[in-house]
């Protein structure tokens, strides 16, 4: 292959069914199973090739083990960058310096660039986030939420993402870099726009959160990918390593799309211990634990949260304690049904729940267990995360 560089463009919270045609027509489109349903889980899987229960980065206060961020591991060989339009805690989660200037300017070959675009993160269309003072709580409006407006805003945001992505391709082309660059467009997780009486992302594990798009553009002179029926975040790094003709520095559960083999199943996992209950002793009983197995046709979701944890979760979903719900009691009870069910099947997966359990155990047996680094965040960072609805 004549690939020297990699450019990864990750649209935050872009679900698969809202992928704009302007992106899909750029390269090979592959339906993708997100590894997790919040940014620390998804982005950590993209740069490590590991599932969330392997890299153990489930929250913005977690820190990915530095040696398992491939971009850091090859920084002496490649010009590696993480770009966002404004500063957030995600750079600290990944253990990277953050670039807020134009990511294409002054690039030196060979390079690996990861760009996070926040336009499809609520409140939608806020590429100039610092110029507005509206967070998800105000945007969704609690009981008075207007789903038609929200879906319209989200669709407009997805089109803006497509325009910005095409702009990046033009910039790479103008700089004479596109002909030797593998370009990957993807998303860290999906988004709920009223389905299951819910909005935003995190949980429950449902297709609208799990199913995201990936589009792979190879230089014309290079080998083209063997397009599988579906792929996962954990397949992105093996694909990059294969394209650059490098060696895998650690064991990864995923596969390169340049190889003639498709995965039987892929996992999506989410774990959460709410910060808002840290002052209560019973929060120690709460450890929301969701694991799921998916193929191209559907998935099986297991809610492994403890019984006391389910009680705390139900408590937190009540309108009085959940500002995103206002005082909409009917919506809260509708959401609880989806949050608390122990096992759910979506679509028509080609495996049984017992086979899904066996696959989870197989991955766990192969897992690299990492020590999860957790860190207190600054008051400014806490306010930022609260504004985005994460705390």
XYZ file of C-alpha atoms in Angstrom:
391
model
C 0.000 0.000 0.000
C 1.132 3.569 -0.632
C -0.273 4.928 2.617
C 2.011 7.048 4.774
C -0.516 9.046 6.791
C -3.856 8.641 8.592
C -6.568 11.214 9.227
C -9.425 10.176 11.558
C -12.459 12.452 11.650
C -14.822 11.504 14.498
C -18.209 13.225 14.656
C -19.383 13.194 18.257
C -22.814 11.580 18.776
C -23.581 10.996 15.081
C -25.895 8.014 14.683
C -25.772 5.802 11.630
C -29.145 6.716 10.130
C -28.192 10.415 10.005
C -24.951 9.969 8.060
C -25.059 12.605 5.296
C -24.675 11.467 1.673
C -21.819 13.945 1.277
C -19.762 11.709 3.587
C -21.055 8.326 2.452
C -20.031 8.923 -1.161
C -16.407 9.666 -0.209
C -15.331 6.053 0.321
C -16.389 2.619 1.542
C -19.240 2.794 4.048
C -19.288 0.187 6.827
C -22.041 -0.016 9.494
C -20.270 0.095 12.830
C -20.907 -1.107 16.380
C -19.755 1.535 18.835
C -17.645 0.127 21.653
C -19.346 2.348 24.239
C -21.972 5.060 24.473
C -20.054 8.055 25.842
C -16.946 9.762 24.460
C -14.309 8.427 26.907
C -15.328 4.861 26.054
C -15.511 5.351 22.285
C -12.417 7.481 21.745
C -10.303 5.323 24.063
C -11.284 2.283 21.982
C -10.386 4.083 18.749
C -6.847 4.925 19.910
C -6.200 1.662 21.805
C -8.071 -1.008 19.825
C -9.490 -2.294 23.129
C -13.019 -2.640 24.470
C -14.115 -0.433 27.399
C -13.880 -3.302 29.908
C -10.294 -3.740 28.738
C -9.115 -0.120 28.732
C -11.368 0.719 31.745
C -11.965 4.313 30.641
C -15.657 4.828 31.336
C -15.786 8.465 32.461
C -14.140 11.848 31.998
C -12.401 11.391 35.346
C -10.726 8.184 34.105
C -7.346 8.249 32.391
C -6.348 5.838 29.631
C -3.125 4.011 30.428
C -0.608 6.099 28.387
C 1.111 3.137 26.760
C -2.224 1.981 25.300
C -2.815 5.140 23.291
C -1.266 4.213 19.945
C -0.891 7.851 18.910
C 1.340 8.443 21.925
C 3.199 5.170 21.362
C 4.303 6.218 17.836
C 4.751 9.949 18.484
C 8.484 9.747 17.827
C 7.873 8.299 14.354
C 4.660 10.071 13.320
C 3.405 13.619 13.687
C 0.429 12.762 15.946
C -2.262 15.281 16.845
C -5.606 15.412 18.640
C -7.741 18.302 17.419
C -10.894 19.908 18.808
C -12.255 23.368 18.164
C -12.123 24.143 21.889
C -10.593 22.621 24.998
C -12.379 19.770 26.807
C -11.486 17.045 29.289
C -11.285 14.381 26.570
C -7.685 15.310 25.761
C -6.756 14.580 29.383
C -8.658 11.281 29.247
C -6.541 10.248 26.247
C -3.338 11.682 27.711
C -2.687 13.957 24.730
C -1.884 17.566 24.059
C -4.826 19.236 22.382
C -4.539 21.213 19.163
C -7.169 23.918 18.629
C -5.639 25.496 15.522
C -6.253 24.204 11.997
C -5.234 20.511 12.190
C -3.967 20.380 8.608
C -1.637 23.358 8.841
C 2.063 22.589 9.303
C 1.543 18.813 9.213
C 4.724 16.862 8.668
C 4.616 13.457 6.982
C 4.175 10.827 8.172
C 1.274 11.811 10.435
C -1.708 10.416 12.334
C -4.377 12.980 13.206
C -7.532 12.445 15.269
C -10.162 15.190 14.980
C -13.279 15.374 17.168
C -16.161 17.424 15.777
C -18.836 18.377 18.336
C -21.540 19.764 16.030
C -23.859 16.768 16.525
C -23.479 16.845 20.318
C -26.413 18.502 22.125
C -27.212 21.349 21.930
C -26.947 20.640 18.211
C -25.249 22.975 15.752
C -23.011 24.638 18.329
C -19.665 24.629 16.524
C -19.101 28.036 18.127
C -19.857 26.608 21.561
C -18.120 29.342 23.537
C -20.366 31.981 21.987
C -23.581 30.571 23.480
C -24.750 29.780 26.973
C -27.110 26.869 26.416
C -26.466 23.376 27.760
C -28.457 20.174 27.139
C -30.746 20.816 30.106
C -31.934 24.145 28.736
C -31.895 22.918 25.157
C -34.079 19.845 25.643
C -36.497 21.768 27.841
C -37.616 19.018 30.220
C -41.349 18.410 29.933
C -41.728 20.965 27.157
C -39.287 19.239 24.814
C -40.104 19.746 21.114
C -38.946 16.569 19.384
C -39.668 17.811 15.843
C -37.441 20.850 16.415
C -34.723 18.756 18.003
C -34.668 16.242 15.129
C -34.575 19.106 12.626
C -31.647 20.696 14.483
C -29.835 17.361 14.612
C -30.298 16.741 10.890
C -28.964 20.227 10.134
C -26.002 19.552 12.425
C -25.217 16.280 10.640
C -25.147 18.119 7.307
C -22.749 20.667 8.798
C -20.497 17.818 9.893
C -20.479 16.545 6.315
C -19.502 19.979 5.016
C -16.674 20.291 7.538
C -15.390 16.817 6.709
C -15.359 17.596 2.974
C -13.518 20.813 3.801
C -10.828 18.762 5.573
C -10.438 16.584 2.476
C -10.031 19.711 0.340
C -7.416 21.060 2.752
C -5.473 17.810 2.680
C -5.674 17.814 -1.115
C -4.509 21.427 -1.374
C -1.565 20.616 0.893
C -0.600 17.707 -1.388
C -1.253 15.163 1.380
C -4.457 13.395 0.339
C -2.877 10.996 -2.173
C -0.884 9.248 0.570
C -3.417 9.453 3.394
C -5.898 6.911 4.707
C -8.983 8.885 5.769
C -11.448 7.390 8.251
C -14.738 9.069 9.137
C -16.547 7.649 12.166
C -18.502 8.533 15.303
C -17.891 7.714 18.961
C -21.542 6.794 19.684
C -25.081 7.537 18.537
C -27.824 9.762 19.932
C -31.406 9.439 21.178
C -33.918 11.897 19.728
C -37.024 10.908 21.673
C -36.890 7.157 21.144
C -37.606 5.173 24.344
C -38.738 8.481 25.940
C -35.088 9.532 26.057
C -32.645 12.077 24.654
C -28.865 12.503 24.414
C -26.697 9.381 25.060
C -25.194 7.068 27.655
C -27.902 4.483 28.235
C -29.915 2.332 27.655
C -27.951 0.333 25.095
C -30.212 0.533 22.043
C -29.534 0.578 18.276
C -29.821 4.379 18.078
C -26.829 4.654 20.436
C -24.870 1.580 19.366
C -25.061 1.833 15.559
C -22.698 4.437 14.097
C -21.184 4.938 10.630
C -17.648 4.459 9.380
C -16.469 5.575 5.939
C -12.979 4.594 4.783
C -11.243 6.440 1.958
C -8.055 4.916 0.593
C -5.708 6.556 -1.919
C -6.454 5.335 -5.433
C -3.081 3.643 -5.717
C -3.423 1.634 -2.502
C -5.182 -1.622 -1.721
C -8.867 -1.093 -1.126
C -10.526 -2.476 2.030
C -12.377 -5.770 2.001
C -15.674 -4.257 3.066
C -17.192 -6.347 5.888
C -20.897 -6.475 6.742
C -20.137 -4.452 9.845
C -17.187 -3.406 12.002
C -16.401 -1.926 15.414
C -14.315 0.810 16.973
C -11.843 -1.908 17.953
C -11.272 -2.635 14.245
C -10.149 0.925 13.447
C -6.683 0.748 15.020
C -5.822 -2.683 13.513
C -6.862 -1.221 10.132
C -4.550 1.779 10.630
C -1.637 -0.392 11.738
C -2.151 -2.691 8.762
C -2.333 0.222 6.310
C 0.888 1.733 7.671
C 2.583 -1.692 7.585
C 3.424 -1.508 11.283
C 3.363 -4.205 13.954
C 0.647 -4.449 16.583
C 2.236 -3.326 19.857
C -0.265 -5.266 22.017
C -3.036 -7.838 21.659
C -6.234 -6.394 20.201
C -9.641 -8.062 19.794
C -10.363 -6.366 16.448
C -9.332 -7.021 12.850
C -8.115 -4.914 9.952
C -10.677 -4.328 7.213
C -7.857 -4.958 4.730
C -7.908 -8.635 5.689
C -10.393 -11.093 4.217
C -12.265 -11.898 7.364
C -15.249 -10.400 9.082
C -15.923 -10.504 12.830
C -18.634 -12.885 14.034
C -19.827 -10.455 16.716
C -18.753 -7.206 18.358
C -19.327 -5.779 21.837
C -20.777 -2.508 23.104
C -20.346 -1.795 26.806
C -21.221 0.999 29.220
C -20.457 1.460 32.877
C -21.510 4.360 35.045
C -21.335 5.472 38.650
C -23.056 8.857 38.851
C -21.015 11.712 40.289
C -24.198 13.373 41.556
C -24.599 10.717 44.283
C -21.037 10.737 45.592
C -22.098 12.372 48.828
C -24.461 9.462 49.644
C -23.120 6.281 51.168
C -25.518 4.102 49.168
C -23.888 5.264 45.908
C -21.318 2.550 46.521
C -24.042 0.031 45.681
C -24.611 1.706 42.344
C -22.493 0.478 39.498
C -24.521 0.548 36.303
C -23.164 -2.264 34.210
C -24.424 -2.774 30.640
C -22.910 -5.205 28.147
C -24.140 -6.226 24.708
C -23.230 -8.315 21.672
C -24.096 -7.300 18.092
C -23.783 -8.500 14.535
C -24.939 -6.935 11.260
C -28.593 -7.808 11.966
C -29.100 -6.921 15.619
C -27.950 -7.436 19.153
C -28.587 -8.776 22.646
C -28.218 -6.454 25.640
C -27.605 -7.564 29.232
C -28.239 -5.252 32.172
C -25.887 -6.580 34.856
C -26.510 -3.749 37.302
C -27.033 -4.943 40.891
C -30.520 -4.832 42.400
C -29.582 -1.958 44.759
C -28.037 -0.230 41.768
C -31.248 -0.553 39.790
C -33.066 1.076 42.671
C -30.666 4.010 42.699
C -30.960 4.309 38.938
C -34.759 4.414 39.188
C -34.403 7.102 41.848
C -32.184 9.166 39.568
C -34.609 8.891 36.644
C -37.432 10.498 38.625
C -38.390 13.958 37.289
C -37.542 15.614 40.605
C -33.883 14.547 40.329
C -33.351 14.470 36.580
C -33.254 18.036 35.189
C -33.411 16.780 31.600
C -36.935 15.518 32.314
C -38.468 18.561 33.944
C -41.506 17.163 35.778
C -42.707 14.837 33.035
C -43.761 11.802 35.081
C -45.092 9.804 32.112
C -41.863 10.254 30.195
C -39.820 9.218 33.225
C -41.773 5.979 33.685
C -41.561 5.260 29.959
C -37.796 5.589 30.109
C -37.514 3.422 33.226
C -39.008 0.462 31.361
C -36.106 0.570 28.916
C -33.461 1.303 31.548
C -34.291 -1.521 33.930
C -35.035 -4.553 31.727
C -32.445 -7.305 32.418
C -32.190 -8.675 28.850
C -33.312 -7.255 25.520
C -32.982 -8.394 21.912
C -32.977 -5.933 19.009
C -33.435 -6.888 15.377
C -32.694 -10.446 14.292
C -29.172 -11.292 15.481
C -27.650 -14.516 14.227
C -26.945 -15.810 17.729
C -28.802 -16.661 20.925
C -28.467 -14.889 24.286
C -26.474 -17.852 25.614
C -24.066 -17.612 22.653
C -23.734 -13.891 23.337
C -22.799 -14.680 26.942
C -20.200 -17.152 25.726
C -18.681 -14.523 23.441
C -18.459 -11.992 26.268
C -16.700 -14.598 28.381
C -14.341 -15.397 25.507
C -13.363 -11.731 25.198
C -12.978 -11.425 28.977
C -10.640 -14.427 29.002
C -8.467 -12.684 26.411
C -8.680 -9.262 28.009
C -5.734 -7.137 28.957
C -6.809 -5.839 32.360
C -5.502 -2.359 32.929
C -5.400 -0.334 36.110
C -7.940 2.450 35.747
C -6.465 5.866 36.508
C -8.945 8.248 38.116
C -8.286 11.883 38.742
C -9.991 14.806 40.431
C -10.919 17.436 37.871
C -10.759 21.198 38.220
C -13.802 23.281 39.084
C -13.686 24.777 35.587
C -13.654 21.306 34.024
C -16.520 20.211 36.284
C -18.602 23.195 35.164
C -17.812 22.312 31.529
C -18.942 18.718 31.971
C -22.057 19.771 33.852
C -22.869 22.141 30.990
C -22.629 19.202 28.561
C -24.830 17.043 30.789
C -22.163 14.536 31.906
C -22.215 15.359 35.639
